[in-house]
Coordinates of C-alpha atoms and ligand atoms in Angstrom, one line a residue:
X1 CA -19.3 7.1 1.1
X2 CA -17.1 8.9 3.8
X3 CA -15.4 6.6 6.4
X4 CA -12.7 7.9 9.1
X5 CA -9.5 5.8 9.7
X6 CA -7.6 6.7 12.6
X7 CA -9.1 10.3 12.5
X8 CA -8.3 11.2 8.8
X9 CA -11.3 11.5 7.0
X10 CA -11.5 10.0 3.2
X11 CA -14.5 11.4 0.7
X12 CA -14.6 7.3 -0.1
X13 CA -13.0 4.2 1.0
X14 CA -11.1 4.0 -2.3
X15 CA -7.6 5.3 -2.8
X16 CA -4.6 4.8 -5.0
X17 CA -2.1 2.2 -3.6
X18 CA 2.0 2.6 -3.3
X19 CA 4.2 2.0 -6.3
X20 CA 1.3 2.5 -8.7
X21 CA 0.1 6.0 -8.3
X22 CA 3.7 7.8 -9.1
X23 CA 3.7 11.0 -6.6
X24 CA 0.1 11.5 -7.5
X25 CA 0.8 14.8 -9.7
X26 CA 1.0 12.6 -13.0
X27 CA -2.4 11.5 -12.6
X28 CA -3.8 15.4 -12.6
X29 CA -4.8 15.5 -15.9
X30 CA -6.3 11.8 -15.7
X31 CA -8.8 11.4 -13.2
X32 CA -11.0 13.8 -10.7
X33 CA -9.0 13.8 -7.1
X34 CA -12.6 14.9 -5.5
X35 CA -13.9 11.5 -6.7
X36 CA -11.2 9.3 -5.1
X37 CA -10.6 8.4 -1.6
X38 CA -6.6 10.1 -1.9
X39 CA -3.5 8.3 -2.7
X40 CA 0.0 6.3 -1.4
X41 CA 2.7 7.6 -2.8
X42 CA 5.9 5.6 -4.0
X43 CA 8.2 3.9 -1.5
X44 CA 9.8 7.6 -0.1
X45 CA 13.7 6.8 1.4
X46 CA 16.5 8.5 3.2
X47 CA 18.3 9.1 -0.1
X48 CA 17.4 9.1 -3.4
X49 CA 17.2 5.2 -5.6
X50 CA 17.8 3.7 -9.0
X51 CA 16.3 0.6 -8.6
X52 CA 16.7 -2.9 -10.2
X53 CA 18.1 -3.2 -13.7
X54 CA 15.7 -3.8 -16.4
X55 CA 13.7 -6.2 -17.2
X56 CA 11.6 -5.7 -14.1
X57 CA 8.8 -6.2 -15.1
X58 CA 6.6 -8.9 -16.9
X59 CA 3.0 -9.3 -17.3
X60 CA 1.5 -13.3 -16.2
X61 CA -1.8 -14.8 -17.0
X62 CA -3.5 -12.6 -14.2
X63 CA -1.6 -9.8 -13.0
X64 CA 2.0 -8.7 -13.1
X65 CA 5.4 -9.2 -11.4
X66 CA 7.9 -6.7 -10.3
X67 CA 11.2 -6.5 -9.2
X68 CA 11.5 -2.2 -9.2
X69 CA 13.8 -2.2 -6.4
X70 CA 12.1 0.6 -4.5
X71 CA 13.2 3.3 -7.0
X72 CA 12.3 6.8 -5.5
X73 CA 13.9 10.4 -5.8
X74 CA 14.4 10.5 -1.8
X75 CA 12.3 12.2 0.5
X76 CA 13.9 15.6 0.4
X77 CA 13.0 15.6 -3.2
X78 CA 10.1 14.5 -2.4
X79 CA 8.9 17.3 -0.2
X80 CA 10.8 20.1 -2.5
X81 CA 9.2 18.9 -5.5
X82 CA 6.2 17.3 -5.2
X83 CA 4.3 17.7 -2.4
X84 CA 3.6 21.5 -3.0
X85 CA 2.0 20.9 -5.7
X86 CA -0.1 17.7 -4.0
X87 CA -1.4 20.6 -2.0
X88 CA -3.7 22.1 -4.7
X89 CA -5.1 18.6 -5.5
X90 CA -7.5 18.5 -2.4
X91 CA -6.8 15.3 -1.6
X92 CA -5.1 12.7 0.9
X93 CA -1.9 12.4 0.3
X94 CA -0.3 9.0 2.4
X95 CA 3.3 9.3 2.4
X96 CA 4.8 5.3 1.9
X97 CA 8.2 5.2 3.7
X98 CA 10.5 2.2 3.6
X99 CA 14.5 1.8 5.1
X100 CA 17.0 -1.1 5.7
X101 CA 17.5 -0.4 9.0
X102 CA 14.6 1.2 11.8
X103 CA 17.2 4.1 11.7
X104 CA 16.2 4.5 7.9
X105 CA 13.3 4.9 8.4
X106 CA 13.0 6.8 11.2
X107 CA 14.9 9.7 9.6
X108 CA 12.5 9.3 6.8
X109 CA 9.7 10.1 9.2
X110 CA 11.8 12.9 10.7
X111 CA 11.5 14.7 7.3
X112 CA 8.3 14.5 6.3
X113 CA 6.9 15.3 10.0
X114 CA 8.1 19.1 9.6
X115 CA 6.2 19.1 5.7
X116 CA 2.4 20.3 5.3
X117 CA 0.4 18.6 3.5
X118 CA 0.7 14.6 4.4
X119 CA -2.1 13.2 6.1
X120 CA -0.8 9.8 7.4
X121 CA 2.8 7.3 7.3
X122 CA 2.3 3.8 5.6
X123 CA 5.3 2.1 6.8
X124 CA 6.3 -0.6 4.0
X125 CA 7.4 -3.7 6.2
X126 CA 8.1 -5.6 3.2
X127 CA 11.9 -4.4 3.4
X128 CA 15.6 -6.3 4.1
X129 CA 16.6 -5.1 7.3
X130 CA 20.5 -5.3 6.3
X131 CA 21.6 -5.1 10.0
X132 CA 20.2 -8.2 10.6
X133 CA 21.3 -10.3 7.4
X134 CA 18.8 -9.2 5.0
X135 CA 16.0 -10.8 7.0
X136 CA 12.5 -8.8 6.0
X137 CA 11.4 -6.8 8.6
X138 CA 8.1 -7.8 7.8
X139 CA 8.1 -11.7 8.3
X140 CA 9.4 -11.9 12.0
X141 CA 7.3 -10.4 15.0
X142 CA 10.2 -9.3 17.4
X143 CA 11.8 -7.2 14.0
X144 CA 8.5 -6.2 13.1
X145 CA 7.8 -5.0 16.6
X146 CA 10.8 -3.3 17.0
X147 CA 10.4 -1.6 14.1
X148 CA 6.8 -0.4 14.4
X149 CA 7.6 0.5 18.1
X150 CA 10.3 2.6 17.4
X151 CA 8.7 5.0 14.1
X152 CA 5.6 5.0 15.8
X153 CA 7.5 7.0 18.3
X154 CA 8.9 9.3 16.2
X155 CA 5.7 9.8 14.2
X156 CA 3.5 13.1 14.8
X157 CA 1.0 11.5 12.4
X158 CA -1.4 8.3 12.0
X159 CA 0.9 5.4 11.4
X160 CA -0.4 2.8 8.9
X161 CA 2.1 -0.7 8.7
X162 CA 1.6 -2.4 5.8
X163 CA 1.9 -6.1 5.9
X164 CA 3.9 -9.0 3.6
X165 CA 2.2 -11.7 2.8
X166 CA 4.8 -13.7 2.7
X167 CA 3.8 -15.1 6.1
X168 CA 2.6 -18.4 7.4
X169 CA 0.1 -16.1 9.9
X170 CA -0.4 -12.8 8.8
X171 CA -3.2 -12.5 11.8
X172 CA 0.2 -13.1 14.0
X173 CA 1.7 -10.0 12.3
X174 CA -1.7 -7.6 12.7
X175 CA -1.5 -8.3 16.5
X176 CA 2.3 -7.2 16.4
X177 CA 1.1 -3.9 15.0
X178 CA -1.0 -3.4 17.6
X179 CA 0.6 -4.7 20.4
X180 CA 3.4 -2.0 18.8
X181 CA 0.7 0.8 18.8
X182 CA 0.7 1.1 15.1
X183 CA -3.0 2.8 14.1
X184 CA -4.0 0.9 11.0
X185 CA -2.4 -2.2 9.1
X186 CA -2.5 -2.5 4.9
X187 CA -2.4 -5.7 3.2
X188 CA -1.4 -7.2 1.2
X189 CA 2.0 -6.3 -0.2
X190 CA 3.1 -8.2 -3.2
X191 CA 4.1 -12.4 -3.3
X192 CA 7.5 -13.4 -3.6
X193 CA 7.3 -15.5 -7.4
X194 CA 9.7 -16.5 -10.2
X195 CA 9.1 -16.6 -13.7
X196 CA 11.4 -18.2 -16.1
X197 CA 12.6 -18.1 -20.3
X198 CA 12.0 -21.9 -21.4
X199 CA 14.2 -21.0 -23.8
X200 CA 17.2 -19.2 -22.3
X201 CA 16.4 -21.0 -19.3
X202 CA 17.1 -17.7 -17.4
X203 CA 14.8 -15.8 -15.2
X204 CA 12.7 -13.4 -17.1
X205 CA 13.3 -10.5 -14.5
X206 CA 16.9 -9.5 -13.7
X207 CA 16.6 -9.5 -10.5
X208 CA 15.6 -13.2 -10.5
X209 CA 12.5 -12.9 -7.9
X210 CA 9.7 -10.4 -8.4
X211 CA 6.5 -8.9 -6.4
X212 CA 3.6 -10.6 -8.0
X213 CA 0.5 -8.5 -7.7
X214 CA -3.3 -8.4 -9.7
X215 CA -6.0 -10.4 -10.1
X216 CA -4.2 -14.0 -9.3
X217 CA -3.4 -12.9 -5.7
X218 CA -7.2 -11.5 -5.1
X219 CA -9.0 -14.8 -3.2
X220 CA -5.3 -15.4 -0.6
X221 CA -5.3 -11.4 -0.2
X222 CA -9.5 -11.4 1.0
X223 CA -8.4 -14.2 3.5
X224 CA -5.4 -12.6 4.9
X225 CA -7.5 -9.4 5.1
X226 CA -10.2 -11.7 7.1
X227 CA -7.4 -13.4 9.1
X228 CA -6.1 -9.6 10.4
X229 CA -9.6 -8.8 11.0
X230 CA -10.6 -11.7 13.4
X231 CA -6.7 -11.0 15.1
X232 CA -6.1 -7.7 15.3
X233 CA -8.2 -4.8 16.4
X234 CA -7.2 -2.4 13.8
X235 CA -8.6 -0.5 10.9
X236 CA -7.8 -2.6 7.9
X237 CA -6.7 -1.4 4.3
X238 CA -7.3 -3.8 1.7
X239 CA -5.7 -4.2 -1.2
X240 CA -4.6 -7.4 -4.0
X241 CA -6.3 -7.7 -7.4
X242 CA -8.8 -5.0 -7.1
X243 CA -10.4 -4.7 -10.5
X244 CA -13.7 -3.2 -9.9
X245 CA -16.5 -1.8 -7.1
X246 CA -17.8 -5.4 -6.2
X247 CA -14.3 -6.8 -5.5
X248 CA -13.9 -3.7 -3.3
X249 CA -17.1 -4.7 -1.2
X250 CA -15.3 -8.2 -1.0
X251 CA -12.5 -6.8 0.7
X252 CA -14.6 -4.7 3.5
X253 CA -17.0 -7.5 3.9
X254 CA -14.2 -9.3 4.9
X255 CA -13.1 -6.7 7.5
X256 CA -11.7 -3.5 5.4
X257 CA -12.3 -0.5 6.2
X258 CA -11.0 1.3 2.9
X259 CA -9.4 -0.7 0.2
X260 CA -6.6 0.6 -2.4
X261 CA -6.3 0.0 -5.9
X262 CA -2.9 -1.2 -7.3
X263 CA -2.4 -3.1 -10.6
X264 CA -5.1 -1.8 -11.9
X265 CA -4.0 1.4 -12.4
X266 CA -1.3 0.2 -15.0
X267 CA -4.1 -1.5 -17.1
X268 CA -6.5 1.5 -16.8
X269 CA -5.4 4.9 -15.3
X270 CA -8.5 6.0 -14.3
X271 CA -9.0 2.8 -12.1
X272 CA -9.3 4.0 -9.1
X273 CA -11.7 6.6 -10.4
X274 CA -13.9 4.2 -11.9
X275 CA -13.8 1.2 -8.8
X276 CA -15.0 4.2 -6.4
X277 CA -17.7 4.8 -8.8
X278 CA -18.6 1.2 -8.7
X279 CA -18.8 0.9 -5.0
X280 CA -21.0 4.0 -4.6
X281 CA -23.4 2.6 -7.5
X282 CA -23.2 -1.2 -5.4
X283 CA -24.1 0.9 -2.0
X284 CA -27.2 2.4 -4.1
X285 CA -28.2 -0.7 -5.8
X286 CA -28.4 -2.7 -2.4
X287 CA -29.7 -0.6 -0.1
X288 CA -26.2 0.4 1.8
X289 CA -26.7 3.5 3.3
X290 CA -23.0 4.3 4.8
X291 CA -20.4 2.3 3.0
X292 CA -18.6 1.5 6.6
X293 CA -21.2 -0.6 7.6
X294 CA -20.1 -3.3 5.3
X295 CA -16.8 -3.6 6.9
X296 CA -16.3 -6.9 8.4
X297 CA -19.9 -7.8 7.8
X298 CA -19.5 -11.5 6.2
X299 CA -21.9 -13.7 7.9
Ligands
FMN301 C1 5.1 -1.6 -10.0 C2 4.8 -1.7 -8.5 C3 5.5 -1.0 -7.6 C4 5.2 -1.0 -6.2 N1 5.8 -0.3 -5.3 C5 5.5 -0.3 -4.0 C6 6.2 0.5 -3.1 O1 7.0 1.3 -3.4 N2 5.8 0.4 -1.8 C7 4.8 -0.5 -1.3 O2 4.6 -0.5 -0.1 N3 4.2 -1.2 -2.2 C8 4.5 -1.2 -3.5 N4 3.8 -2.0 -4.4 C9 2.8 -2.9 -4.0 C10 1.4 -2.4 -4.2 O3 1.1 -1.2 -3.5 C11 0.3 -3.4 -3.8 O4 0.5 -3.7 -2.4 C12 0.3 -4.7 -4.5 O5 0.7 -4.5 -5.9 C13 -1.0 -5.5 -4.4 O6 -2.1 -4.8 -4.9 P1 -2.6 -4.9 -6.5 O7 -2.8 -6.3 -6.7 O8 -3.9 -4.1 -6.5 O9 -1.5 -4.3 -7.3 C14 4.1 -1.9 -5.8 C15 3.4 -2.7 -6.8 C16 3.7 -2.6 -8.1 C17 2.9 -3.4 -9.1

């Protein structure tokens, strides 16, 4: 079940995706770390965040939608609190770093480059940029560029970029990375969607708009995941909907090289746990002998 992405080695493609997986420490007492690939942590920046006012999230026919607001206790916290205890779990620990400006982030990087313990960046490119209007870095190449370009610089480890989809050619956006020497992309990131009170006639999240995530965004995430594949000649974290082992294999088939597990994890804790299980037992049952050779093998 082992697979190597840009040198760091996973016990199995399946890990715990950003936003859903706390700091990893309050799943200890859930699940067994030695039976997961490792985890993302939560959106790390400069300084500490509150995040959105409540209600920020709902729950829709399949899935959920957020509007958190990138709430995080700052990266110094971060690494003072957290991370030495992340140690003793054995596993990989990505560190998920986010700014409004490249400068943000940058200094985000800065921090966590001098702390043990992190294995690889995944840089969330689903953020305003607020020196240039708000626009999100994620959804215009020459920002997206510069911004990958520029941490990647700074970085002294692997540099995953993790992709909007809020794009009309996310294989456009894989290319950037690479052209910008990023080493791996993830995708996808959550849909910008709206969900209103009939009643009040008001917005049912505060902040108006919200991420939509789960089992609804599955089938456009597979295809985006296919699009960066055929684009783009780097390894591919897949993530959107995953509910169980076989949707997993959908996602490497497709061209992932490791998928993550989001959503999921608020429905059942032990999600993760249990999808890695089910992608071993689907390897057994058909025959797979190394789980990496199903990456990108749709006919
Ligand atoms: C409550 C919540 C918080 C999230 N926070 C982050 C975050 O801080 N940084 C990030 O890059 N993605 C964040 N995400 C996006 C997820 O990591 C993932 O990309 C998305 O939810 C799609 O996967 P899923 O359908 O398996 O949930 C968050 C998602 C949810 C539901």
């Amino acid at each position: 079940m082992r697979v190597t992405i840009a040198g760091v080695e996973f016990r199995t493609p399946v890990i715990g995706a950003s936003g859903t997986f706390g700091y990893g420490v309050e799943f200890e007492d859930l699940i067994s770390f030695d039976r997961i690939g490792g985890f993302v942590t939560k959106g790390l920046s400069r300084e500490p965040m509150k995040g959105n006012p409540t209600p920020r999230i709902i729950e829709t026919a399949a899935g959920m939608m957020n509007a958190i607001g990138l709430q995080n206790m700052g990266v110094r916290a971060f690494i003072a609190e957290k991370l030495p205890k992340l140690q003793k779990l054995n596993t990989v620990v990505i560190a998920n770093v986010f700014g409004f400006t490249v400068e943000d982030c940058i200094e985000v990087i800065h921090a966590l480059n001098d702390a043990p313990g992190v294995a690889m960046y995944e840089l969330n490119a689903s953020c305003p940029n607020t020196s240039h209007g708000g626009m999100v870095f994620g959804t215009h190449p020459n920002m997206l560029f510069d911004l990958v370009k520029q941490c990647k610089a700074v970085s002294q480890r692997p540099l995953i970029v993790k992709l909007s989809p809020n794009v009309t050619d996310v294989g456009l956006m894989g290319q950037v990375v690479e052209d910008a020497g990023g080493d791996a992309v993830s995708l996808v990131n959550t849909f910008v969607s709206l969900a209103i009170d009939i009643e009040t006639r008001k917005p049912r999240i505060a902040n108006v708009t919200a991420g939509l995530s789960g089992p609804a965004i599955k089938p456009i995430a597979v295809r985006m995941v296919r699009d960066v594949w055929r684009t783009a000649k780097l390894p591919i974290f897949g993530l959107g909907g995953i509910l169980r082992g076989e949707d997993a294999v959908e996602f490497m088939m497709a061209g992932a090289a490791a998928v993550q597990v989001g959503t999921a994890s608020f429905a059942d804790p032990r999600a993760v746990e249990n999808i890695a299980t089910g992608l071993k037992r689907w390897c057994a049952s058909h025959d797979v002998a190394q789980v990496g050779s199903l990456t990108g093998s749709m006919i």
